[in-house]
Short mmCIF file of C-alpha atoms and ligand atoms in Angstrom, two decimals:
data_model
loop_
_atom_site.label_atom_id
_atom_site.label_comp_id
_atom_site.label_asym_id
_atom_site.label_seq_id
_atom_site.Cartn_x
_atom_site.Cartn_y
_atom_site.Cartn_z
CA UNK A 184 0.00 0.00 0.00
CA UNK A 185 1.49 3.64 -0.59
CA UNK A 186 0.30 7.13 -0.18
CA UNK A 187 -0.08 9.01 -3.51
CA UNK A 188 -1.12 12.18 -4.39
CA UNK A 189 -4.40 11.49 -6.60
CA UNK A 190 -4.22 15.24 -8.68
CA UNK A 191 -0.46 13.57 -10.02
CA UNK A 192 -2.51 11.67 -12.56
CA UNK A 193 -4.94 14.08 -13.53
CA UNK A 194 -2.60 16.80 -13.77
CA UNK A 195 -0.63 14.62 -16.28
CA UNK A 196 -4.09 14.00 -18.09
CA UNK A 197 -4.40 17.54 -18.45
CA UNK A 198 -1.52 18.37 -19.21
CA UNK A 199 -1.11 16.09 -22.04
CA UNK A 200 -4.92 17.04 -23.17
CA UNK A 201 -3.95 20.54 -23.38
CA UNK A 202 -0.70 20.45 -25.07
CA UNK A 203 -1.99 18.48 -27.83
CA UNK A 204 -3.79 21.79 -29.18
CA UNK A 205 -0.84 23.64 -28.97
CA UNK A 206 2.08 23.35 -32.00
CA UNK A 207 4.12 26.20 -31.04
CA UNK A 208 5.67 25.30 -27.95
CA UNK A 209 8.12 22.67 -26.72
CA UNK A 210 6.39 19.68 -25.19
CA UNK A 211 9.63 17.82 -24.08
CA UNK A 212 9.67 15.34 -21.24
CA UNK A 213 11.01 18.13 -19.21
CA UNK A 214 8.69 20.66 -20.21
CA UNK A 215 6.15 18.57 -19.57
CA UNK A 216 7.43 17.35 -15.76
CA UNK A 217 7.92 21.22 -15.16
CA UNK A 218 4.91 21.85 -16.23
CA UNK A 219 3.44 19.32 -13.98
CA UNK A 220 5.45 20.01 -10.78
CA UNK A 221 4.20 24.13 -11.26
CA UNK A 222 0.38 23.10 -11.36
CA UNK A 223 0.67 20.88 -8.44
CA UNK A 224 2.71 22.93 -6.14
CA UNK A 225 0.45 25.54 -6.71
CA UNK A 226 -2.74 23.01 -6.04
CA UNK A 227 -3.57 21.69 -2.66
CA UNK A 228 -2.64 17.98 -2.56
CA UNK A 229 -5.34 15.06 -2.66
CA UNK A 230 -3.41 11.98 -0.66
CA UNK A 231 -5.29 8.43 -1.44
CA UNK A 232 -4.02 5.18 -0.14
CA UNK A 233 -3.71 2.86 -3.28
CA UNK A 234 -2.62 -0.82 -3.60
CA UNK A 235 0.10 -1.16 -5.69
CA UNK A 236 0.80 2.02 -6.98
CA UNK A 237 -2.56 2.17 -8.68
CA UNK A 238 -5.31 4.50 -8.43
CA UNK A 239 -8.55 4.92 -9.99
CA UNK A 240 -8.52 8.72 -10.86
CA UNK A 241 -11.31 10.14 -12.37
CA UNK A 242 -11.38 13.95 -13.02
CA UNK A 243 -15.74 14.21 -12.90
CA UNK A 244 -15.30 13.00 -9.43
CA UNK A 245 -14.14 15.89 -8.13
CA UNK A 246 -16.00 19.38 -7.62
CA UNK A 247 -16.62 21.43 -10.33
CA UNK A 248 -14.53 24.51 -8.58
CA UNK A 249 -11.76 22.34 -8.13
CA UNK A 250 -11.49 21.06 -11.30
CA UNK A 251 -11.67 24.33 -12.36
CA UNK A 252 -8.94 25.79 -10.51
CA UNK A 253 -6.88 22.43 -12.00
CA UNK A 254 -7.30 23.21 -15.20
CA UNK A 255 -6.56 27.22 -14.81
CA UNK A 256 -3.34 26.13 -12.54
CA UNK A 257 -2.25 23.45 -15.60
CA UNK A 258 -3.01 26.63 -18.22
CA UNK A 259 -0.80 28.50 -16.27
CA UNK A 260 2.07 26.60 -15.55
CA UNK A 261 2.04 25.66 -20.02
CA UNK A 262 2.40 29.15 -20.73
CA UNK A 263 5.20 29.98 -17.84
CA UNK A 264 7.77 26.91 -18.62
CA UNK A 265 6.88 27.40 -22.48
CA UNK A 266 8.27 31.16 -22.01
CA UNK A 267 11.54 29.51 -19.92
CA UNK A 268 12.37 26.49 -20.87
CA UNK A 269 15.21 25.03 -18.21
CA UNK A 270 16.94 23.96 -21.34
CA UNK A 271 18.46 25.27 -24.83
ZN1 ZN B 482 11.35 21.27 -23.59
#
């Protein structure tokens, strides 16, 4: 059994979702961890106890504010780290 944080996965969904759309920007594996670490430092964590690593993680079963504030924290953090990229 381990503690996870249960936004990880949907910030990675949204991530992912949202950078799809958007051709102009880099989409690295770093740019996208970056991207990910911003939105979730800057979203209070959601700790679940899963078995084996996994957990069921379903955006619709949070509340509509929060997954509001999710997505405008994800939004966010793409168009910071797209501006700075921590690499050439
Ligand atoms: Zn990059």
């Amino acid at each position: 059994m381990k503690i996870k944080n249960y936004l990880e996965d949907i910030v990675r969904e949204q991530v992912n979702r949202i950078l799809v759309d958007k051709k102009n920007i880099c989409t690295c594996e770093q740019c996208r961890l970056d991207m990910m670490t911003r939105a979730l430092n800057h979203l209070p964590p959601k700790y679940v106890v899963s078995q084996r690593g996994h957990v069921h993680t379903r955006l619709d079963e949070l509340t509509t504010q929060f997954q509001a504030d999710i997505v405008r924290e994800v939004i966010k953090a793409i168009r910071i780290i797209s501006k700075r990229p921590r690499h050439k």
